[in-house]
C-alpha atoms as a PDB file:
ATOM      1  CA  MET A   1       0.005  -0.003  -0.001  1.00  0.00           C
ATOM      2  CA  GLU A   2       1.354   3.426  -0.901  1.00  0.00           C
ATOM      3  CA  LEU A   3       1.654   5.877   1.982  1.00  0.00           C
ATOM      4  CA  PRO A   4       0.482   9.480   1.643  1.00  0.00           C
ATOM      5  CA  MET A   5       3.415  11.538   0.433  1.00  0.00           C
ATOM      6  CA  THR A   6       5.125  13.198   3.387  1.00  0.00           C
ATOM      7  CA  ALA A   7       8.475  14.388   2.024  1.00  0.00           C
ATOM      8  CA  THR A   8       7.553  18.066   2.021  1.00  0.00           C
ATOM      9  CA  ALA A   9       4.756  18.168   4.602  1.00  0.00           C
ATOM     10  CA  VAL A  10       4.833  21.127   6.976  1.00  0.00           C
ATOM     11  CA  LEU A  11       2.081  21.475   9.598  1.00  0.00           C
ATOM     12  CA  THR A  12       1.404  24.190  12.144  1.00  0.00           C
ATOM     13  CA  ALA A  13      -0.304  23.814  15.496  1.00  0.00           C
ATOM     14  CA  ARG A  14      -0.633  25.363  18.918  1.00  0.00           C
ATOM     15  CA  ALA A  15      -0.622  22.015  20.733  1.00  0.00           C
ATOM     16  CA  LEU A  16       0.193  18.366  20.072  1.00  0.00           C
ATOM     17  CA  LEU A  17      -1.848  15.417  21.364  1.00  0.00           C
ATOM     18  CA  LEU A  18       0.050  12.140  21.517  1.00  0.00           C
ATOM     19  CA  ASP A  19      -1.222   8.596  21.653  1.00  0.00           C
ATOM     20  CA  MET A  20       1.048   6.144  23.513  1.00  0.00           C
ATOM     21  CA  ASP A  21       0.930   2.530  22.294  1.00  0.00           C
ATOM     22  CA  GLY A  22       2.217   2.289  18.738  1.00  0.00           C
ATOM     23  CA  THR A  23       2.944   6.019  18.627  1.00  0.00           C
ATOM     24  CA  LEU A  24       5.498   6.672  21.381  1.00  0.00           C
ATOM     25  CA  VAL A  25       5.908   3.127  22.711  1.00  0.00           C
ATOM     26  CA  ASN A  26       6.152  -0.161  20.843  1.00  0.00           C
ATOM     27  CA  SER A  27       4.173  -2.471  23.115  1.00  0.00           C
ATOM     28  CA  ASP A  28       2.903  -4.796  20.385  1.00  0.00           C
ATOM     29  CA  ALA A  29       4.553  -7.886  21.861  1.00  0.00           C
ATOM     30  CA  ALA A  30       2.910  -7.386  25.258  1.00  0.00           C
ATOM     31  CA  VAL A  31      -0.460  -6.509  23.735  1.00  0.00           C
ATOM     32  CA  GLU A  32      -0.336  -9.638  21.566  1.00  0.00           C
ATOM     33  CA  ARG A  33       0.514 -11.902  24.504  1.00  0.00           C
ATOM     34  CA  VAL A  34      -2.321 -10.658  26.706  1.00  0.00           C
ATOM     35  CA  TRP A  35      -4.994 -10.493  24.011  1.00  0.00           C
ATOM     36  CA  ARG A  36      -4.102 -13.850  22.451  1.00  0.00           C
ATOM     37  CA  ARG A  37      -4.537 -15.497  25.855  1.00  0.00           C
ATOM     38  CA  TRP A  38      -7.880 -13.733  26.218  1.00  0.00           C
ATOM     39  CA  SER A  39      -8.905 -14.892  22.715  1.00  0.00           C
ATOM     40  CA  GLU A  40      -8.158 -18.509  23.558  1.00  0.00           C
ATOM     41  CA  ARG A  41     -10.164 -18.303  26.785  1.00  0.00           C
ATOM     42  CA  HIS A  42     -13.185 -17.144  24.788  1.00  0.00           C
ATOM     43  CA  GLY A  43     -12.768 -19.411  21.764  1.00  0.00           C
ATOM     44  CA  LEU A  44     -12.066 -16.548  19.367  1.00  0.00           C
ATOM     45  CA  ASP A  45      -9.616 -16.366  16.475  1.00  0.00           C
ATOM     46  CA  PRO A  46      -6.607 -14.436  17.871  1.00  0.00           C
ATOM     47  CA  ASP A  47      -5.714 -12.972  14.471  1.00  0.00           C
ATOM     48  CA  GLU A  48      -9.206 -11.538  14.093  1.00  0.00           C
ATOM     49  CA  VAL A  49      -9.124 -10.201  17.662  1.00  0.00           C
ATOM     50  CA  MET A  50      -5.840  -8.384  17.003  1.00  0.00           C
ATOM     51  CA  LYS A  51      -7.489  -6.502  14.124  1.00  0.00           C
ATOM     52  CA  VAL A  52      -9.911  -4.927  16.619  1.00  0.00           C
ATOM     53  CA  VAL A  53      -8.031  -4.185  19.829  1.00  0.00           C
ATOM     54  CA  HIS A  54      -5.457  -1.548  18.870  1.00  0.00           C
ATOM     55  CA  GLY A  55      -6.338   1.932  20.063  1.00  0.00           C
ATOM     56  CA  ARG A  56      -9.494   1.065  21.978  1.00  0.00           C
ATOM     57  CA  GLN A  57     -10.031   0.567  25.670  1.00  0.00           C
ATOM     58  CA  GLY A  58     -10.332  -3.130  26.407  1.00  0.00           C
ATOM     59  CA  TYR A  59     -14.000  -3.067  27.364  1.00  0.00           C
ATOM     60  CA  ALA A  60     -14.854  -1.415  24.029  1.00  0.00           C
ATOM     61  CA  SER A  61     -12.955  -4.094  22.116  1.00  0.00           C
ATOM     62  CA  MET A  62     -14.740  -6.798  24.098  1.00  0.00           C
ATOM     63  CA  ALA A  63     -18.120  -5.249  23.299  1.00  0.00           C
ATOM     64  CA  LEU A  64     -17.333  -5.565  19.588  1.00  0.00           C
ATOM     65  CA  LEU A  65     -15.911  -9.084  19.884  1.00  0.00           C
ATOM     66  CA  LEU A  66     -18.561 -10.501  22.232  1.00  0.00           C
ATOM     67  CA  PRO A  67     -21.746  -8.662  21.248  1.00  0.00           C
ATOM     68  CA  GLY A  68     -24.554  -9.196  23.688  1.00  0.00           C
ATOM     69  CA  ARG A  69     -22.319  -9.845  26.681  1.00  0.00           C
ATOM     70  CA  PRO A  70     -23.302  -7.589  29.614  1.00  0.00           C
ATOM     71  CA  MET A  71     -21.135  -4.467  29.716  1.00  0.00           C
ATOM     72  CA  GLU A  72     -20.411  -4.958  33.424  1.00  0.00           C
ATOM     73  CA  GLN A  73     -18.695  -8.220  32.484  1.00  0.00           C
ATOM     74  CA  ASN A  74     -16.595  -6.385  29.912  1.00  0.00           C
ATOM     75  CA  HIS A  75     -15.544  -3.792  32.480  1.00  0.00           C
ATOM     76  CA  ALA A  76     -14.618  -6.485  35.014  1.00  0.00           C
ATOM     77  CA  ASP A  77     -12.691  -8.437  32.393  1.00  0.00           C
ATOM     78  CA  ASN A  78     -10.981  -5.240  31.264  1.00  0.00           C
ATOM     79  CA  ALA A  79      -9.783  -4.509  34.815  1.00  0.00           C
ATOM     80  CA  ARG A  80      -8.106  -7.944  34.905  1.00  0.00           C
ATOM     81  CA  MET A  81      -6.583  -7.378  31.476  1.00  0.00           C
ATOM     82  CA  LEU A  82      -5.171  -3.996  32.498  1.00  0.00           C
ATOM     83  CA  ALA A  83      -3.500  -5.592  35.508  1.00  0.00           C
ATOM     84  CA  GLU A  84      -2.009  -8.295  33.261  1.00  0.00           C
ATOM     85  CA  GLU A  85      -0.742  -5.711  30.784  1.00  0.00           C
ATOM     86  CA  THR A  86       0.731  -3.522  33.513  1.00  0.00           C
ATOM     87  CA  ALA A  87       2.710  -6.471  34.886  1.00  0.00           C
ATOM     88  CA  ASP A  88       3.995  -7.490  31.446  1.00  0.00           C
ATOM     89  CA  THR A  89       6.520  -4.988  30.082  1.00  0.00           C
ATOM     90  CA  GLU A  90       8.860  -7.474  28.409  1.00  0.00           C
ATOM     91  CA  GLY A  91       9.827  -6.157  24.998  1.00  0.00           C
ATOM     92  CA  VAL A  92       8.280  -2.714  25.545  1.00  0.00           C
ATOM     93  CA  VAL A  93      10.599  -0.233  23.804  1.00  0.00           C
ATOM     94  CA  PRO A  94      10.359   3.334  22.467  1.00  0.00           C
ATOM     95  CA  ILE A  95       9.264   3.959  18.906  1.00  0.00           C
ATOM     96  CA  PRO A  96      12.384   5.149  17.035  1.00  0.00           C
ATOM     97  CA  GLY A  97      12.812   8.874  17.564  1.00  0.00           C
ATOM     98  CA  ALA A  98      10.377   9.067  20.512  1.00  0.00           C
ATOM     99  CA  PRO A  99      12.944  10.202  23.143  1.00  0.00           C
ATOM    100  CA  GLU A 100      14.205  13.004  20.939  1.00  0.00           C
ATOM    101  CA  PHE A 101      10.683  13.969  19.839  1.00  0.00           C
ATOM    102  CA  LEU A 102       9.461  14.270  23.432  1.00  0.00           C
ATOM    103  CA  ALA A 103      12.599  16.216  24.400  1.00  0.00           C
ATOM    104  CA  SER A 104      11.871  18.694  21.599  1.00  0.00           C
ATOM    105  CA  LEU A 105       8.403  19.312  23.094  1.00  0.00           C
ATOM    106  CA  ARG A 106       9.635  20.467  26.502  1.00  0.00           C
ATOM    107  CA  GLY A 107       8.040  23.801  27.269  1.00  0.00           C
ATOM    108  CA  LEU A 108       5.539  23.444  24.411  1.00  0.00           C
ATOM    109  CA  PRO A 109       1.837  22.577  24.878  1.00  0.00           C
ATOM    110  CA  HIS A 110       1.368  18.829  24.495  1.00  0.00           C
ATOM    111  CA  ALA A 111      -0.520  16.015  26.184  1.00  0.00           C
ATOM    112  CA  LEU A 112      -0.653  12.247  26.286  1.00  0.00           C
ATOM    113  CA  VAL A 113      -4.079  10.937  25.216  1.00  0.00           C
ATOM    114  CA  THR A 114      -4.147   7.171  25.721  1.00  0.00           C
ATOM    115  CA  SER A 115      -6.660   4.363  26.122  1.00  0.00           C
ATOM    116  CA  ALA A 116      -4.403   2.941  28.852  1.00  0.00           C
ATOM    117  CA  ASP A 117      -5.112   3.699  32.494  1.00  0.00           C
ATOM    118  CA  VAL A 118      -2.683   5.467  34.836  1.00  0.00           C
ATOM    119  CA  PRO A 119      -0.834   2.333  36.058  1.00  0.00           C
ATOM    120  CA  LEU A 120      -0.432   0.909  32.550  1.00  0.00           C
ATOM    121  CA  SER A 121       0.635   4.169  30.916  1.00  0.00           C
ATOM    122  CA  THR A 122       3.099   4.819  33.750  1.00  0.00           C
ATOM    123  CA  ALA A 123       4.552   1.302  33.481  1.00  0.00           C
ATOM    124  CA  ARG A 124       4.920   1.316  29.707  1.00  0.00           C
ATOM    125  CA  MET A 125       6.427   4.800  29.446  1.00  0.00           C
ATOM    126  CA  ALA A 126       8.910   3.872  32.190  1.00  0.00           C
ATOM    127  CA  ALA A 127       9.760   0.573  30.492  1.00  0.00           C
ATOM    128  CA  ALA A 128      10.460   2.496  27.285  1.00  0.00           C
ATOM    129  CA  GLY A 129      12.561   5.064  29.158  1.00  0.00           C
ATOM    130  CA  LEU A 130      10.239   7.937  28.219  1.00  0.00           C
ATOM    131  CA  ASP A 131       9.151  10.858  30.377  1.00  0.00           C
ATOM    132  CA  LEU A 132       5.408  11.255  30.892  1.00  0.00           C
ATOM    133  CA  PRO A 133       3.999  14.569  29.622  1.00  0.00           C
ATOM    134  CA  GLU A 134       2.667  16.775  32.395  1.00  0.00           C
ATOM    135  CA  VAL A 135      -0.845  16.718  30.908  1.00  0.00           C
ATOM    136  CA  ARG A 136      -2.279  13.224  30.555  1.00  0.00           C
ATOM    137  CA  VAL A 137      -5.719  12.010  29.497  1.00  0.00           C
ATOM    138  CA  THR A 138      -6.023   8.344  30.435  1.00  0.00           C
ATOM    139  CA  ALA A 139      -8.804   5.749  30.558  1.00  0.00           C
ATOM    140  CA  GLU A 140      -9.927   7.062  33.951  1.00  0.00           C
ATOM    141  CA  SER A 141     -10.422  10.557  32.487  1.00  0.00           C
ATOM    142  CA  VAL A 142     -13.064   9.750  29.889  1.00  0.00           C
ATOM    143  CA  GLY A 143     -16.453   8.107  29.623  1.00  0.00           C
ATOM    144  CA  ALA A 144     -16.018   6.867  26.048  1.00  0.00           C
ATOM    145  CA  SER A 145     -13.195   5.033  24.308  1.00  0.00           C
ATOM    146  CA  LYS A 146     -11.581   5.984  21.013  1.00  0.00           C
ATOM    147  CA  PRO A 147     -12.886   6.226  18.271  1.00  0.00           C
ATOM    148  CA  ASP A 148     -15.012   8.656  20.289  1.00  0.00           C
ATOM    149  CA  PRO A 149     -13.233  12.057  20.223  1.00  0.00           C
ATOM    150  CA  GLU A 150     -13.766  12.738  23.958  1.00  0.00           C
ATOM    151  CA  GLY A 151     -10.161  12.090  24.962  1.00  0.00           C
ATOM    152  CA  PHE A 152      -8.656  14.388  22.344  1.00  0.00           C
ATOM    153  CA  LEU A 153     -11.211  17.113  23.029  1.00  0.00           C
ATOM    154  CA  LYS A 154     -10.450  16.868  26.732  1.00  0.00           C
ATOM    155  CA  GLY A 155      -6.703  17.091  26.041  1.00  0.00           C
ATOM    156  CA  ALA A 156      -7.206  20.237  23.960  1.00  0.00           C
ATOM    157  CA  ALA A 157      -9.407  21.777  26.661  1.00  0.00           C
ATOM    158  CA  GLU A 158      -6.862  21.046  29.404  1.00  0.00           C
ATOM    159  CA  LEU A 159      -4.181  22.742  27.307  1.00  0.00           C
ATOM    160  CA  GLY A 160      -6.498  25.674  26.578  1.00  0.00           C
ATOM    161  CA  VAL A 161      -6.196  25.222  22.812  1.00  0.00           C
ATOM    162  CA  ALA A 162      -9.004  25.048  20.230  1.00  0.00           C
ATOM    163  CA  PRO A 163      -9.397  21.592  18.629  1.00  0.00           C
ATOM    164  CA  GLU A 164      -8.666  22.924  15.162  1.00  0.00           C
ATOM    165  CA  ASP A 165      -5.295  24.190  16.418  1.00  0.00           C
ATOM    166  CA  CYS A 166      -4.187  20.708  17.584  1.00  0.00           C
ATOM    167  CA  VAL A 167      -2.241  18.042  15.740  1.00  0.00           C
ATOM    168  CA  VAL A 168      -2.772  14.427  16.820  1.00  0.00           C
ATOM    169  CA  PHE A 169      -0.125  11.688  16.548  1.00  0.00           C
ATOM    170  CA  GLU A 170      -1.738   8.241  16.281  1.00  0.00           C
ATOM    171  CA  ASP A 171      -1.118   4.732  14.955  1.00  0.00           C
ATOM    172  CA  SER A 172      -4.495   2.957  15.131  1.00  0.00           C
ATOM    173  CA  GLY A 173      -7.688   3.153  13.130  1.00  0.00           C
ATOM    174  CA  ALA A 174      -9.701   3.941  16.258  1.00  0.00           C
ATOM    175  CA  GLY A 175      -7.314   6.717  17.271  1.00  0.00           C
ATOM    176  CA  ILE A 176      -7.129   8.253  13.824  1.00  0.00           C
ATOM    177  CA  ALA A 177     -10.930   8.258  13.625  1.00  0.00           C
ATOM    178  CA  ALA A 178     -11.089   9.917  17.057  1.00  0.00           C
ATOM    179  CA  GLY A 179      -8.657  12.651  16.044  1.00  0.00           C
ATOM    180  CA  ARG A 180     -10.549  13.300  12.844  1.00  0.00           C
ATOM    181  CA  ALA A 181     -13.880  13.384  14.705  1.00  0.00           C
ATOM    182  CA  ALA A 182     -12.371  15.956  17.073  1.00  0.00           C
ATOM    183  CA  GLY A 183     -11.669  18.227  14.103  1.00  0.00           C
ATOM    184  CA  MET A 184      -7.908  17.877  14.382  1.00  0.00           C
ATOM    185  CA  THR A 185      -5.124  17.241  11.881  1.00  0.00           C
ATOM    186  CA  VAL A 186      -3.807  13.687  12.272  1.00  0.00           C
ATOM    187  CA  VAL A 187      -0.262  12.435  11.741  1.00  0.00           C
ATOM    188  CA  GLY A 188      -0.208   8.651  11.385  1.00  0.00           C
ATOM    189  CA  VAL A 189       2.804   6.837  12.821  1.00  0.00           C
ATOM    190  CA  GLY A 190       3.879   3.466  11.434  1.00  0.00           C
ATOM    191  CA  SER A 191       2.548   0.966   8.896  1.00  0.00           C
ATOM    192  CA  ARG A 192      -0.723   0.299  10.759  1.00  0.00           C
ATOM    193  CA  ALA A 193      -1.686   3.964  10.440  1.00  0.00           C
ATOM    194  CA  ALA A 194      -1.341   3.983   6.658  1.00  0.00           C
ATOM    195  CA  PHE A 195      -4.530   1.943   6.203  1.00  0.00           C
ATOM    196  CA  HIS A 196      -6.715   4.519   7.980  1.00  0.00           C
ATOM    197  CA  GLU A 197      -6.101   7.663   5.939  1.00  0.00           C
ATOM    198  CA  PRO A 198      -4.535  10.131   8.349  1.00  0.00           C
ATOM    199  CA  ASP A 199      -3.543  13.481   6.889  1.00  0.00           C
ATOM    200  CA  VAL A 200       0.101  12.398   6.622  1.00  0.00           C
ATOM    201  CA  VAL A 201       2.027   9.247   7.554  1.00  0.00           C
ATOM    202  CA  VAL A 202       5.549   8.759   8.881  1.00  0.00           C
ATOM    203  CA  ASP A 203       7.404   5.484   9.419  1.00  0.00           C
ATOM    204  CA  ASP A 204       8.435   6.612  12.909  1.00  0.00           C
ATOM    205  CA  LEU A 205       9.224   9.727  14.929  1.00  0.00           C
ATOM    206  CA  THR A 206      12.711  10.151  13.497  1.00  0.00           C
ATOM    207  CA  ARG A 207      10.813  11.678  10.556  1.00  0.00           C
ATOM    208  CA  VAL A 208       9.347  14.562  12.604  1.00  0.00           C
ATOM    209  CA  ARG A 209      11.136  17.800  13.467  1.00  0.00           C
ATOM    210  CA  VAL A 210       9.585  20.324  15.860  1.00  0.00           C
ATOM    211  CA  GLU A 211      10.182  24.054  15.525  1.00  0.00           C
ATOM    212  CA  ALA A 212       8.856  26.556  18.085  1.00  0.00           C
ATOM    213  CA  LEU A 213       7.857  29.869  16.518  1.00  0.00           C
ATOM    214  CA  ALA A 214       7.072  33.207  18.087  1.00  0.00           C
ATOM    215  CA  GLY A 215       3.523  33.690  19.361  1.00  0.00           C
ATOM    216  CA  GLY A 216       3.045  30.091  20.514  1.00  0.00           C
ATOM    217  CA  THR A 217       2.930  28.433  17.109  1.00  0.00           C
ATOM    218  CA  ILE A 218       4.523  25.017  16.633  1.00  0.00           C
ATOM    219  CA  ARG A 219       5.781  24.122  13.167  1.00  0.00           C
ATOM    220  CA  LEU A 220       6.160  20.424  12.338  1.00  0.00           C
ATOM    221  CA  HIS A 221       8.416  19.268   9.529  1.00  0.00           C
ATOM    222  CA  ILE A 222       7.205  15.832   8.474  1.00  0.00           C
ATOM    223  CA  GLY A 223       9.038  13.337   6.313  1.00  0.00           C
END
């Protein structure tokens, strides 16, 4: 599949909203281990399950995979899954360029907007050797999972920036849809993102350069 051309892309923003898994942190190995075990427990095809789970909170994935199951069961199951994921950080590493990218954002408005909860996001960022942004929107902060735009809209509000002045960095279909629904420009990170039509796509964060301009504008050089 051809990626959208990014060689000359230049974007401007007043704030950046960053997904975690697949965008800043490569946690695919841990995600696969936990969700494949869950798939086997429920007699589901693990490969089909993996097509659904990226970017969503666990209970929302379960609602799609086990339609008709009471939502309270999904929430209880999700709590167990989050504990499993938090304890399993083997193979969790930064996306290439993530340390430098986050360092370049110091002093600039940005937030983490993740479907992980506080313990999981803290564990995975630490395992990857990445500093947590000061502003964080986690699973506990929202009532609806991506692809609902609530998390990104909340991140923008906490930073005091209009949605249309935010750029989202995402890897998953659910996350890209959430950013688009929030009225934001979306940069897709990695091969998974290319299938979901973000505004631009980069292989990883080594392909992004951040420039702070006068008046609070952030210029992003992509590609």
